[in-house]
Short mmCIF file of C-alpha atoms in Angstrom, two decimals:
data_model
loop_
_atom_site.label_atom_id
_atom_site.label_comp_id
_atom_site.label_asym_id
_atom_site.label_seq_id
_atom_site.Cartn_x
_atom_site.Cartn_y
_atom_site.Cartn_z
CA UNK H 84 0.00 0.00 0.00
CA UNK H 85 1.22 3.48 -0.88
CA UNK H 86 2.00 5.84 1.98
CA UNK H 87 -0.59 8.63 2.10
CA UNK H 88 0.46 12.02 3.41
CA UNK H 89 -1.74 14.97 4.33
CA UNK H 90 -0.37 18.50 4.23
CA UNK H 91 -2.77 20.05 6.72
CA UNK H 92 -5.03 18.18 9.13
CA UNK H 93 -8.23 20.21 9.31
CA UNK H 94 -11.79 18.91 9.40
CA UNK H 95 -11.93 17.80 5.77
CA UNK H 96 -8.57 16.05 6.00
CA UNK H 97 -9.69 14.33 9.20
CA UNK H 98 -12.83 13.05 7.50
CA UNK H 99 -10.84 11.69 4.56
CA UNK H 100 -8.38 9.95 6.87
CA UNK H 101 -11.17 8.28 8.80
CA UNK H 102 -12.92 7.25 5.58
CA UNK H 103 -9.76 5.79 4.07
CA UNK H 104 -9.11 3.76 7.21
CA UNK H 105 -12.73 2.63 7.67
CA UNK H 106 -12.98 1.08 4.19
CA UNK H 107 -9.57 -0.53 4.43
CA UNK H 108 -7.98 1.57 1.68
CA UNK H 109 -5.05 2.20 4.01
CA UNK H 110 -4.01 1.32 7.53
CA UNK H 111 -3.30 3.87 10.23
CA UNK H 112 0.40 3.11 9.94
CA UNK H 113 0.32 4.08 6.26
CA UNK H 114 -0.96 7.61 6.85
CA UNK H 115 1.02 10.63 7.99
CA UNK H 116 -0.12 14.24 8.39
CA UNK H 117 1.55 17.58 8.99
CA UNK H 118 -0.19 20.25 11.05
CA UNK H 119 1.19 23.53 12.40
CA UNK H 120 -1.21 23.84 15.35
CA UNK H 121 0.12 21.68 18.23
CA UNK H 122 -3.29 21.03 19.82
CA UNK H 123 -4.77 19.94 16.50
CA UNK H 124 -1.76 17.75 15.78
CA UNK H 125 -2.11 16.02 19.14
CA UNK H 126 -5.86 15.55 18.63
CA UNK H 127 -5.40 13.94 15.21
CA UNK H 128 -2.65 11.66 16.49
CA UNK H 129 -4.70 10.45 19.46
CA UNK H 130 -8.16 10.25 17.86
CA UNK H 131 -7.15 8.58 14.58
CA UNK H 132 -3.91 6.91 15.61
CA UNK H 133 -1.76 8.14 12.73
CA UNK H 134 1.70 9.67 12.72
CA UNK H 135 1.75 13.49 12.80
CA UNK H 136 4.44 16.10 12.42
CA UNK H 137 4.86 19.85 12.11
CA UNK H 138 7.13 19.35 9.08
CA UNK H 139 5.55 19.42 5.60
CA UNK H 140 8.77 18.24 3.96
CA UNK H 141 8.84 15.11 6.11
CA UNK H 142 5.37 14.19 4.82
CA UNK H 143 6.24 14.89 1.18
CA UNK H 144 9.42 12.83 1.35
CA UNK H 145 7.83 9.60 2.58
CA UNK H 146 4.44 9.75 0.82
CA UNK H 147 3.54 8.48 -2.64
CA UNK H 148 0.12 10.15 -2.40
CA UNK H 149 0.19 13.71 -1.06
CA UNK H 150 -3.09 15.44 -0.17
CA UNK H 151 -2.92 19.24 -0.14
CA UNK H 152 -5.41 20.16 2.57
CA UNK H 153 -4.28 23.68 3.45
CA UNK H 154 -6.04 27.01 3.07
CA UNK H 155 -6.11 28.30 -0.53
CA UNK H 156 -4.12 31.43 0.36
CA UNK H 157 -1.05 29.41 1.43
CA UNK H 158 -1.02 26.79 -1.36
CA UNK H 159 1.57 28.71 -3.40
CA UNK H 160 3.93 28.99 -0.44
CA UNK H 161 3.51 25.32 0.46
CA UNK H 162 4.17 24.22 -3.14
CA UNK H 163 7.34 26.30 -3.22
CA UNK H 164 8.52 24.57 -0.05
CA UNK H 165 7.70 21.09 -1.33
CA UNK H 166 8.68 21.43 -5.01
CA UNK H 167 12.01 19.54 -4.68
CA UNK H 168 10.21 16.55 -3.15
CA UNK H 169 7.08 16.38 -5.31
CA UNK H 170 8.37 14.35 -8.23
CA UNK H 171 6.61 12.58 -11.11
CA UNK H 172 6.46 9.44 -8.98
CA UNK H 173 3.99 11.10 -6.63
CA UNK H 174 0.26 11.75 -6.92
CA UNK H 175 -0.85 15.16 -5.66
CA UNK H 176 -4.49 15.49 -4.60
CA UNK H 177 -5.59 19.05 -3.89
CA UNK H 178 -8.72 19.80 -1.87
CA UNK H 179 -7.86 23.51 -1.63
CA UNK H 180 -11.02 25.33 -2.74
CA UNK H 181 -10.72 27.40 -5.91
CA UNK H 182 -7.10 26.45 -6.67
CA UNK H 183 -6.88 25.37 -10.29
CA UNK H 184 -4.76 22.56 -11.64
CA UNK H 185 -2.56 24.81 -13.80
CA UNK H 186 -1.74 26.92 -10.73
CA UNK H 187 -0.39 23.79 -9.02
CA UNK H 188 1.32 22.28 -12.07
CA UNK H 189 3.05 25.55 -12.94
CA UNK H 190 4.70 25.60 -9.51
CA UNK H 191 5.93 22.00 -9.57
CA UNK H 192 8.36 19.95 -11.62
CA UNK H 193 7.15 18.69 -15.04
CA UNK H 194 5.34 15.36 -14.94
CA UNK H 195 3.87 15.65 -11.44
CA UNK H 196 0.42 14.02 -11.40
CA UNK H 197 -2.22 16.38 -10.01
CA UNK H 198 -5.90 15.83 -9.24
CA UNK H 199 -8.15 18.66 -8.08
CA UNK H 200 -10.98 17.64 -5.76
CA UNK H 201 -14.06 19.50 -4.55
CA UNK H 202 -15.48 17.56 -1.59
CA UNK H 203 -18.29 18.98 0.55
CA UNK H 204 -19.21 19.47 4.20
CA UNK H 205 -21.03 16.13 4.45
CA UNK H 206 -17.62 14.49 4.09
CA UNK H 207 -17.53 14.89 7.88
CA UNK H 208 -20.35 12.34 8.25
CA UNK H 209 -19.38 10.02 5.39
CA UNK H 210 -21.99 11.37 2.96
CA UNK H 211 -19.98 13.70 0.75
CA UNK H 212 -20.90 14.63 -2.82
CA UNK H 213 -17.61 15.30 -4.57
CA UNK H 214 -16.34 16.22 -8.00
CA UNK H 215 -12.76 15.94 -9.20
CA UNK H 216 -10.67 16.71 -12.27
CA UNK H 217 -7.45 15.18 -13.57
CA UNK H 218 -4.30 17.14 -14.40
CA UNK H 219 -2.50 16.62 -17.70
CA UNK H 220 -0.04 14.11 -16.24
CA UNK H 221 -2.57 12.11 -14.20
CA UNK H 222 -2.93 8.45 -15.14
CA UNK H 223 -5.85 6.03 -15.25
CA UNK H 224 -4.54 4.45 -12.05
CA UNK H 225 -4.59 7.86 -10.35
CA UNK H 226 -8.25 8.30 -11.28
CA UNK H 227 -9.04 4.93 -9.69
CA UNK H 228 -7.16 5.85 -6.52
CA UNK H 229 -8.96 9.18 -6.12
CA UNK H 230 -12.33 7.55 -6.85
CA UNK H 231 -11.74 4.99 -4.09
CA UNK H 232 -10.63 7.64 -1.60
CA UNK H 233 -13.65 9.84 -2.25
CA UNK H 234 -16.07 6.92 -2.24
CA UNK H 235 -14.83 6.14 1.27
CA UNK H 236 -16.72 9.27 2.39
CA UNK H 237 -19.60 9.45 -0.12
CA UNK H 238 -20.06 9.64 -3.89
CA UNK H 239 -17.76 11.20 -6.49
CA UNK H 240 -17.74 12.11 -10.18
CA UNK H 241 -14.76 12.65 -12.46
CA UNK H 242 -15.40 15.77 -14.55
CA UNK H 243 -13.66 18.28 -16.79
CA UNK H 244 -12.09 20.95 -14.64
CA UNK H 245 -14.29 23.63 -16.20
CA UNK H 246 -17.22 21.98 -14.37
CA UNK H 247 -15.62 22.05 -10.91
CA UNK H 248 -16.95 25.58 -10.33
CA UNK H 249 -20.47 24.21 -10.95
CA UNK H 250 -19.75 21.43 -8.43
CA UNK H 251 -18.62 24.11 -5.99
CA UNK H 252 -21.87 26.01 -6.44
CA UNK H 253 -24.06 22.92 -6.11
CA UNK H 254 -22.55 20.41 -3.70
CA UNK H 255 -19.83 22.64 -2.26
CA UNK H 256 -22.11 25.49 -1.20
CA UNK H 257 -25.29 23.40 -1.28
CA UNK H 258 -25.08 22.07 2.29
CA UNK H 259 -25.42 25.63 3.62
CA UNK H 260 -28.55 26.10 1.50
CA UNK H 261 -29.99 22.84 2.84
CA UNK H 262 -29.13 23.77 6.44
CA UNK H 263 -31.09 26.98 5.93
CA UNK H 264 -34.03 24.95 4.60
CA UNK H 265 -33.89 22.60 7.60
CA UNK H 266 -33.82 25.56 9.97
CA UNK H 267 -36.78 27.17 8.20
CA UNK H 268 -38.80 23.93 8.24
CA UNK H 269 -38.13 23.59 11.97
CA UNK H 270 -39.21 27.19 12.54
CA UNK H 271 -42.43 26.40 10.70
CA UNK H 272 -43.00 23.45 13.00
CA UNK H 273 -42.43 25.63 16.05
CA UNK H 274 -44.85 28.22 14.68
CA UNK H 275 -47.43 25.45 14.35
CA UNK H 276 -46.89 24.45 17.99
CA UNK H 277 -44.13 21.82 18.06
CA UNK H 278 -41.36 21.90 20.70
CA UNK H 279 -38.10 23.22 19.20
CA UNK H 280 -36.12 19.99 19.62
CA UNK H 281 -38.89 17.88 18.11
CA UNK H 282 -39.35 20.27 15.20
CA UNK H 283 -35.64 20.28 14.39
CA UNK H 284 -35.38 16.47 14.54
CA UNK H 285 -38.44 16.06 12.31
CA UNK H 286 -37.15 18.65 9.83
CA UNK H 287 -33.68 17.09 9.56
CA UNK H 288 -35.07 13.56 9.24
CA UNK H 289 -37.55 14.75 6.61
CA UNK H 290 -34.75 16.17 4.45
CA UNK H 291 -32.61 13.08 5.02
CA UNK H 292 -35.47 10.72 4.15
CA UNK H 293 -36.44 12.70 1.06
CA UNK H 294 -32.86 12.68 -0.23
CA UNK H 295 -32.61 8.95 0.43
CA UNK H 296 -35.84 8.36 -1.47
CA UNK H 297 -34.43 10.17 -4.54
CA UNK H 298 -31.16 8.23 -4.42
CA UNK H 299 -32.77 4.86 -3.68
CA UNK H 300 -35.75 4.89 -6.05
CA UNK H 301 -33.90 6.75 -8.86
CA UNK H 302 -37.19 8.53 -9.55
CA UNK H 303 -37.32 12.18 -10.56
CA UNK H 304 -37.98 14.39 -7.52
CA UNK H 305 -40.95 15.87 -9.35
CA UNK H 306 -42.54 12.43 -9.52
CA UNK H 307 -41.94 11.82 -5.84
CA UNK H 308 -43.34 15.27 -5.02
CA UNK H 309 -46.54 14.43 -6.92
CA UNK H 310 -46.91 11.23 -4.88
CA UNK H 311 -47.04 13.33 -1.70
CA UNK H 312 -49.30 16.07 -3.04
CA UNK H 313 -52.87 14.78 -2.94
CA UNK H 314 -55.69 16.71 -4.69
CA UNK H 315 -56.94 19.59 -2.51
CA UNK H 316 -54.67 18.38 0.30
CA UNK H 317 -52.27 19.97 2.75
CA UNK H 318 -49.13 19.45 0.69
CA UNK H 319 -50.34 21.14 -2.51
CA UNK H 320 -51.47 24.07 -0.38
CA UNK H 321 -47.95 24.46 0.96
CA UNK H 322 -46.38 23.96 -2.46
CA UNK H 323 -48.48 26.79 -3.85
CA UNK H 324 -47.00 29.09 -1.19
CA UNK H 325 -43.45 28.03 -2.07
CA UNK H 326 -43.99 28.57 -5.79
CA UNK H 327 -45.56 31.98 -5.19
CA UNK H 328 -42.56 32.96 -3.06
CA UNK H 329 -40.16 31.93 -5.82
CA UNK H 330 -38.30 29.35 -3.71
CA UNK H 331 -37.47 27.18 -6.72
CA UNK H 332 -36.00 30.10 -8.65
CA UNK H 333 -34.13 31.37 -5.60
CA UNK H 334 -32.37 28.03 -5.15
CA UNK H 335 -31.42 27.91 -8.83
CA UNK H 336 -30.00 31.41 -8.61
CA UNK H 337 -28.16 30.62 -5.36
CA UNK H 338 -26.33 27.66 -6.92
CA UNK H 339 -25.53 29.66 -10.05
CA UNK H 340 -24.27 32.65 -8.05
CA UNK H 341 -22.01 30.42 -5.95
CA UNK H 342 -20.63 28.79 -9.11
CA UNK H 343 -19.89 32.18 -10.67
CA UNK H 344 -18.16 33.30 -7.48
CA UNK H 345 -15.98 30.18 -7.58
CA UNK H 346 -15.00 31.02 -11.16
CA UNK H 347 -14.20 34.59 -10.13
CA UNK H 348 -12.00 33.47 -7.25
CA UNK H 349 -10.16 31.04 -9.52
CA UNK H 350 -9.40 33.78 -12.03
CA UNK H 351 -7.76 35.87 -9.31
CA UNK H 352 -5.05 33.30 -8.64
#
């Protein structure tokens, strides 16, 4: 098994480590992570059982797969530090939001295999919806490796890089939109008389169950919606309010606006 190294050990990196270990893709002894914050480093070492260090170079030297999990604003500096050690024999997986493949490749030696990944917040609970794109030197075997890693925490699709901004707008920003919907549904339940804790649990489970129904039945959500909305019933009454308020259009515009913002941020690199 290839040694997997994480440059940065934040929440997303932690989720990926746990996923990789849980599905047997790698053992704890085959993972190493660098982290500059001592308390975080100690937490990761104790809670996951992997080797940690404060030295990025140490990770790059011993790892065949290197996951860039640092903040976007420091990626350039980190790549400069690691350039001598990131050779064509290594696979670089970047989960730094908005950082394009050519930005990474242009700062490394020729031939380095790069894959750009856009995971999402649900990665933390093993239900991520991810998209990823291959760099010009990435191989078929690299695609398979990244697919397995991402499937350890959810579902993943290999796409052209030009579509990663759309992934960012939909599944990257989408969880925040859904959290807002859950909160609003719970508020509606409270307004109708439910205790706050009960309303929130019912709202979250309703969204979870509805999403599971779409994924399990493979039916169009419009068809499933029609199954719930009986003639002259309670559901169609509520749907009429949502349509009048433009909720459908607002969600479309929210995803599109987030995607455009991702494109804008990428162009500023």
